Amino acid sequence: MTARRSRHRSAAYAALALGLAGSLALTGCNSHSSKKSKTSKTSSWSSSKSKKRRIIGGGAAAAGAGAAASRRVPDCFPSTYKVTFSQQSGPDSHVTVKFKNTTSRNCKLYNAPLLRFNNAKNPLPLLQGTPGHLDGTRLTVPAHGYAYAVIPTNSAATKGTEQKSVAIDFMGVSASSVTHGPVTVNFAEKRLHVSVGKTKVTNWTSSIHGAQLAAGVGK
């Protein structure tokens, strides 16, 4: 082999080695770029998913707070057309106090109605418990539903004399609180004949029969 041909072959090998080195470097660069791109896409998707999760979570919390607010039941309040009185005669004579929830929402009643007949200073005593020791009755009256309390008048003393009017308060949670009132029902104007003497009134119940049993005038 001549010296000239040897030099030519060495130059060819060197060129081939340089080409292979360049190709490997380019492959490594492309691989690194591809990995970086995939990592960037994964990070972006993960961040987007996290943001969506936070948004959804925040929306659920807000919806829950709104639902809790909508579940709050307001207190019932009296009026001359929401509270009516009627008297039953006979051995189980009694006066029925009927409340109608005329609204489209539920409302709450506590304990018993406070009734002052003929402008009496003190309300009619409670048959269940005493003003200082209430039994904690809380009754939810459904929209357009009713609640009842009964005043027994099945003896001469409890029946007493005919009343002209009654002032009505609705009790609150405590013995000394009232939710709304008073309102006054004039029996003469409504052509009602209601006789009440030394008697007491039951707590509110959801049925007339339950109120009669509590008053001792039901069967």
mmCIF file of C-alpha atoms in Angstrom:
data_model
loop_
_atom_site.group_PDB
_atom_site.id
_atom_site.type_symbol
_atom_site.label_atom_id
_atom_site.label_comp_id
_atom_site.label_asym_id
_atom_site.label_seq_id
_atom_site.Cartn_x
_atom_site.Cartn_y
_atom_site.Cartn_z
ATOM 1 C CA MET A 1 0.000 0.000 0.000
ATOM 2 C CA THR A 2 1.425 3.372 -0.956
ATOM 3 C CA ALA A 3 1.699 6.223 1.497
ATOM 4 C CA ARG A 4 -0.723 8.283 -0.567
ATOM 5 C CA ARG A 5 -3.450 5.610 -0.472
ATOM 6 C CA SER A 6 -2.933 5.143 3.298
ATOM 7 C CA ARG A 7 -3.442 8.824 3.918
ATOM 8 C CA HIS A 8 -6.604 8.833 1.798
ATOM 9 C CA ARG A 9 -8.103 5.896 3.762
ATOM 10 C CA SER A 10 -7.275 7.505 7.128
ATOM 11 C CA ALA A 11 -9.054 10.682 6.044
ATOM 12 C CA ALA A 12 -12.128 8.646 5.049
ATOM 13 C CA TYR A 13 -12.222 6.888 8.438
ATOM 14 C CA ALA A 14 -11.943 10.208 10.220
ATOM 15 C CA ALA A 15 -14.834 11.654 8.210
ATOM 16 C CA LEU A 16 -16.958 8.589 8.922
ATOM 17 C CA ALA A 17 -16.244 8.821 12.675
ATOM 18 C CA LEU A 18 -17.137 12.523 12.699
ATOM 19 C CA GLY A 19 -20.413 11.804 10.907
ATOM 20 C CA LEU A 20 -21.365 9.071 13.387
ATOM 21 C CA ALA A 21 -20.570 11.357 16.341
ATOM 22 C CA GLY A 22 -22.769 14.097 14.870
ATOM 23 C CA SER A 23 -25.619 11.691 14.270
ATOM 24 C CA LEU A 24 -25.465 10.398 17.862
ATOM 25 C CA ALA A 25 -25.410 13.934 19.238
ATOM 26 C CA LEU A 26 -28.431 14.889 17.140
ATOM 27 C CA THR A 27 -30.312 11.761 18.285
ATOM 28 C CA GLY A 28 -29.600 12.581 21.933
ATOM 29 C CA CYS A 29 -30.752 16.163 21.478
ATOM 30 C CA ASN A 30 -33.982 15.064 19.799
ATOM 31 C CA SER A 31 -34.612 12.504 22.555
ATOM 32 C CA HIS A 32 -34.034 15.140 25.245
ATOM 33 C CA SER A 33 -36.352 17.605 23.449
ATOM 34 C CA SER A 34 -39.038 14.930 23.095
ATOM 35 C CA LYS A 35 -38.845 14.041 26.801
ATOM 36 C CA LYS A 36 -38.990 17.715 27.738
ATOM 37 C CA SER A 37 -42.033 18.221 25.492
ATOM 38 C CA LYS A 38 -43.806 15.186 27.010
ATOM 39 C CA THR A 39 -42.986 16.377 30.534
ATOM 40 C CA SER A 40 -44.296 19.864 29.683
ATOM 41 C CA LYS A 41 -47.537 18.419 28.267
ATOM 42 C CA THR A 42 -48.005 16.153 31.310
ATOM 43 C CA SER A 43 -47.375 19.051 33.697
ATOM 44 C CA SER A 44 -49.821 21.277 31.812
ATOM 45 C CA TRP A 45 -52.524 18.561 31.816
ATOM 46 C CA SER A 46 -51.972 17.887 35.521
ATOM 47 C CA SER A 47 -52.192 21.611 36.326
ATOM 48 C CA SER A 48 -55.366 21.939 34.254
ATOM 49 C CA LYS A 49 -56.880 18.905 35.989
ATOM 50 C CA SER A 50 -55.979 20.363 39.406
ATOM 51 C CA LYS A 51 -57.581 23.689 38.516
ATOM 52 C CA LYS A 52 -60.740 21.925 37.322
ATOM 53 C CA ARG A 53 -60.838 19.928 40.545
ATOM 54 C CA ARG A 54 -60.525 23.111 42.615
ATOM 55 C CA ILE A 55 -63.261 24.829 40.602
ATOM 56 C CA ILE A 56 -65.577 21.834 40.900
ATOM 57 C CA GLY A 57 -64.836 21.537 44.615
ATOM 58 C CA GLY A 58 -65.497 25.234 45.174
ATOM 59 C CA GLY A 59 -68.776 24.999 43.243
ATOM 60 C CA ALA A 60 -69.899 22.022 45.339
ATOM 61 C CA ALA A 61 -69.092 23.900 48.555
ATOM 62 C CA ALA A 62 -71.053 26.943 47.383
ATOM 63 C CA ALA A 63 -73.990 24.732 46.395
ATOM 64 C CA GLY A 64 -73.869 23.054 49.808
ATOM 65 C CA ALA A 65 -73.927 26.427 51.584
ATOM 66 C CA GLY A 66 -76.889 27.513 49.458
ATOM 67 C CA ALA A 67 -78.760 24.298 50.242
ATOM 68 C CA ALA A 68 -78.091 24.748 53.979
ATOM 69 C CA ALA A 69 -79.420 28.305 53.817
ATOM 70 C CA SER A 70 -82.538 27.143 51.972
ATOM 71 C CA ARG A 71 -83.141 24.496 54.655
ATOM 72 C CA ARG A 72 -83.418 27.066 57.451
ATOM 73 C CA VAL A 73 -87.025 27.004 58.631
ATOM 74 C CA PRO A 74 -88.450 30.391 59.690
ATOM 75 C CA ASP A 75 -90.699 30.913 62.710
ATOM 76 C CA CYS A 76 -94.462 30.919 62.207
ATOM 77 C CA PHE A 77 -96.307 34.094 63.028
ATOM 78 C CA PRO A 78 -99.937 34.745 63.947
ATOM 79 C CA SER A 79 -102.547 36.809 62.164
ATOM 80 C CA THR A 80 -106.285 37.193 62.460
ATOM 81 C CA TYR A 81 -106.856 34.905 59.460
ATOM 82 C CA LYS A 82 -104.186 32.317 60.280
ATOM 83 C CA VAL A 83 -105.446 31.542 63.803
ATOM 84 C CA THR A 84 -109.052 30.460 64.292
ATOM 85 C CA PHE A 85 -111.083 29.340 67.322
ATOM 86 C CA SER A 86 -114.001 26.942 67.609
ATOM 87 C CA GLN A 87 -115.820 25.476 70.631
ATOM 88 C CA GLN A 88 -117.165 21.944 70.925
ATOM 89 C CA SER A 89 -119.976 21.246 73.392
ATOM 90 C CA GLY A 90 -120.935 18.134 75.355
ATOM 91 C CA PRO A 91 -119.115 16.079 78.005
ATOM 92 C CA ASP A 92 -115.793 16.609 76.229
ATOM 93 C CA SER A 93 -116.306 20.318 75.673
ATOM 94 C CA HIS A 94 -113.203 22.174 74.519
ATOM 95 C CA VAL A 95 -111.957 25.091 72.459
ATOM 96 C CA THR A 96 -109.796 24.276 69.450
ATOM 97 C CA VAL A 97 -107.085 26.716 68.412
ATOM 98 C CA LYS A 98 -106.130 26.095 64.782
ATOM 99 C CA PHE A 99 -103.174 27.665 63.003
ATOM 100 C CA LYS A 100 -102.817 27.574 59.230
ATOM 101 C CA ASN A 101 -99.475 28.085 57.513
ATOM 102 C CA THR A 102 -100.619 30.092 54.495
ATOM 103 C CA THR A 103 -97.111 30.411 53.040
ATOM 104 C CA SER A 104 -95.332 28.168 50.530
ATOM 105 C CA ARG A 105 -92.539 27.377 53.030
ATOM 106 C CA ASN A 106 -92.410 25.315 56.212
ATOM 107 C CA CYS A 107 -92.384 27.231 59.494
ATOM 108 C CA LYS A 108 -91.727 26.408 63.158
ATOM 109 C CA LEU A 109 -93.919 26.659 66.259
ATOM 110 C CA TYR A 110 -92.607 26.398 69.813
ATOM 111 C CA ASN A 111 -94.418 25.037 72.873
ATOM 112 C CA ALA A 112 -97.926 26.520 73.060
ATOM 113 C CA PRO A 113 -99.824 29.635 71.968
ATOM 114 C CA LEU A 114 -99.900 32.491 74.473
ATOM 115 C CA LEU A 115 -103.562 33.520 74.815
ATOM 116 C CA ARG A 116 -104.852 36.528 76.769
ATOM 117 C CA PHE A 117 -108.645 36.522 76.829
ATOM 118 C CA ASN A 118 -110.480 39.816 77.410
ATOM 119 C CA ASN A 119 -107.210 41.775 77.797
ATOM 120 C CA ALA A 120 -106.061 39.625 80.714
ATOM 121 C CA LYS A 121 -102.703 40.585 82.229
ATOM 122 C CA ASN A 122 -101.347 37.046 82.111
ATOM 123 C CA PRO A 123 -101.780 34.454 79.363
ATOM 124 C CA LEU A 124 -103.669 31.224 79.848
ATOM 125 C CA PRO A 125 -101.454 28.751 81.763
ATOM 126 C CA LEU A 126 -99.863 25.866 79.905
ATOM 127 C CA LEU A 127 -101.272 22.400 80.396
ATOM 128 C CA GLN A 128 -97.942 20.758 79.521
ATOM 129 C CA GLY A 129 -95.153 22.212 81.639
ATOM 130 C CA THR A 130 -95.052 25.626 83.271
ATOM 131 C CA PRO A 131 -93.754 28.974 81.986
ATOM 132 C CA GLY A 132 -90.428 28.312 83.716
ATOM 133 C CA HIS A 133 -90.220 24.625 82.774
ATOM 134 C CA LEU A 134 -91.209 24.116 79.172
ATOM 135 C CA ASP A 135 -91.058 20.709 77.564
ATOM 136 C CA GLY A 136 -89.311 22.082 74.476
ATOM 137 C CA THR A 137 -91.927 21.281 71.839
ATOM 138 C CA ARG A 138 -90.811 22.327 68.370
ATOM 139 C CA LEU A 139 -93.286 21.660 65.605
ATOM 140 C CA THR A 140 -92.558 22.166 61.909
ATOM 141 C CA VAL A 141 -95.741 23.112 60.087
ATOM 142 C CA PRO A 142 -95.553 22.242 56.374
ATOM 143 C CA ALA A 143 -96.455 24.753 53.689
ATOM 144 C CA HIS A 144 -100.243 25.217 53.675
ATOM 145 C CA GLY A 145 -100.447 22.805 56.619
ATOM 146 C CA TYR A 146 -102.064 23.077 60.069
ATOM 147 C CA ALA A 147 -101.232 22.900 63.771
ATOM 148 C CA TYR A 148 -103.624 22.571 66.709
ATOM 149 C CA ALA A 149 -103.847 23.350 70.419
ATOM 150 C CA VAL A 150 -106.811 22.590 72.685
ATOM 151 C CA ILE A 151 -108.300 24.317 75.734
ATOM 152 C CA PRO A 152 -110.412 21.902 77.818
ATOM 153 C CA THR A 153 -113.760 23.394 78.970
ATOM 154 C CA ASN A 154 -115.510 20.232 80.196
ATOM 155 C CA SER A 155 -116.423 21.547 83.647
ATOM 156 C CA ALA A 156 -118.245 24.622 84.926
ATOM 157 C CA ALA A 157 -114.994 26.169 86.225
ATOM 158 C CA THR A 158 -113.030 25.560 83.048
ATOM 159 C CA LYS A 159 -115.835 26.708 80.791
ATOM 160 C CA GLY A 160 -116.415 29.929 82.699
ATOM 161 C CA THR A 161 -118.003 32.774 80.754
ATOM 162 C CA GLU A 162 -118.167 33.883 77.142
ATOM 163 C CA GLN A 163 -115.147 35.875 76.000
ATOM 164 C CA LYS A 164 -115.153 38.988 73.829
ATOM 165 C CA SER A 165 -111.663 38.793 72.367
ATOM 166 C CA VAL A 166 -108.249 37.136 72.623
ATOM 167 C CA ALA A 167 -104.719 38.475 72.075
ATOM 168 C CA ILE A 168 -102.378 35.888 70.561
ATOM 169 C CA ASP A 169 -98.595 35.619 70.818
ATOM 170 C CA PHE A 170 -96.457 32.776 69.528
ATOM 171 C CA MET A 171 -93.824 31.566 71.948
ATOM 172 C CA GLY A 172 -90.141 31.462 71.078
ATOM 173 C CA VAL A 173 -87.494 28.960 72.093
ATOM 174 C CA SER A 174 -87.266 30.182 75.684
ATOM 175 C CA ALA A 175 -90.008 30.687 78.242
ATOM 176 C CA SER A 176 -89.722 34.472 78.120
ATOM 177 C CA SER A 177 -89.443 34.971 74.355
ATOM 178 C CA VAL A 178 -92.067 35.385 71.674
ATOM 179 C CA THR A 179 -91.560 35.136 67.934
ATOM 180 C CA HIS A 180 -94.300 37.427 66.654
ATOM 181 C CA GLY A 181 -97.404 39.137 67.923
ATOM 182 C CA PRO A 182 -99.638 39.945 69.502
ATOM 183 C CA VAL A 183 -102.632 39.988 67.223
ATOM 184 C CA THR A 184 -106.177 40.290 68.519
ATOM 185 C CA VAL A 185 -109.190 38.272 67.406
ATOM 186 C CA ASN A 186 -112.536 39.931 68.106
ATOM 187 C CA PHE A 187 -115.081 37.147 68.650
ATOM 188 C CA ALA A 188 -118.090 39.436 68.241
ATOM 189 C CA GLU A 189 -116.911 40.630 64.837
ATOM 190 C CA LYS A 190 -116.390 37.057 63.720
ATOM 191 C CA ARG A 191 -119.707 35.952 65.296
ATOM 192 C CA LEU A 192 -117.944 33.386 67.453
ATOM 193 C CA HIS A 193 -119.117 32.182 70.869
ATOM 194 C CA VAL A 194 -116.113 31.078 72.911
ATOM 195 C CA SER A 195 -116.397 30.428 76.636
ATOM 196 C CA VAL A 196 -113.203 29.958 78.679
ATOM 197 C CA GLY A 197 -112.746 29.924 82.448
ATOM 198 C CA LYS A 198 -109.995 28.675 84.782
ATOM 199 C CA THR A 199 -108.363 26.295 82.382
ATOM 200 C CA LYS A 200 -105.123 25.689 80.473
ATOM 201 C CA VAL A 201 -103.975 25.250 76.886
ATOM 202 C CA THR A 202 -102.054 22.328 75.381
ATOM 203 C CA ASN A 203 -98.898 22.548 73.310
ATOM 204 C CA TRP A 204 -99.096 22.674 69.552
ATOM 205 C CA THR A 205 -99.564 19.336 67.792
ATOM 206 C CA SER A 206 -99.843 18.320 64.163
ATOM 207 C CA SER A 207 -103.272 16.708 64.567
ATOM 208 C CA ILE A 208 -106.513 17.722 66.246
ATOM 209 C CA HIS A 209 -106.866 14.258 67.759
ATOM 210 C CA GLY A 210 -103.408 14.507 69.350
ATOM 211 C CA ALA A 211 -104.289 17.877 70.865
ATOM 212 C CA GLN A 212 -107.589 16.519 72.223
ATOM 213 C CA LEU A 213 -105.816 13.595 73.852
ATOM 214 C CA ALA A 214 -103.293 15.950 75.442
ATOM 215 C CA ALA A 215 -106.173 18.013 76.832
ATOM 216 C CA GLY A 216 -107.955 14.929 78.215
ATOM 217 C CA VAL A 217 -111.022 15.408 76.033
ATOM 218 C CA GLY A 218 -110.251 12.906 73.288
ATOM 219 C CA LYS A 219 -110.902 9.184 72.956
#
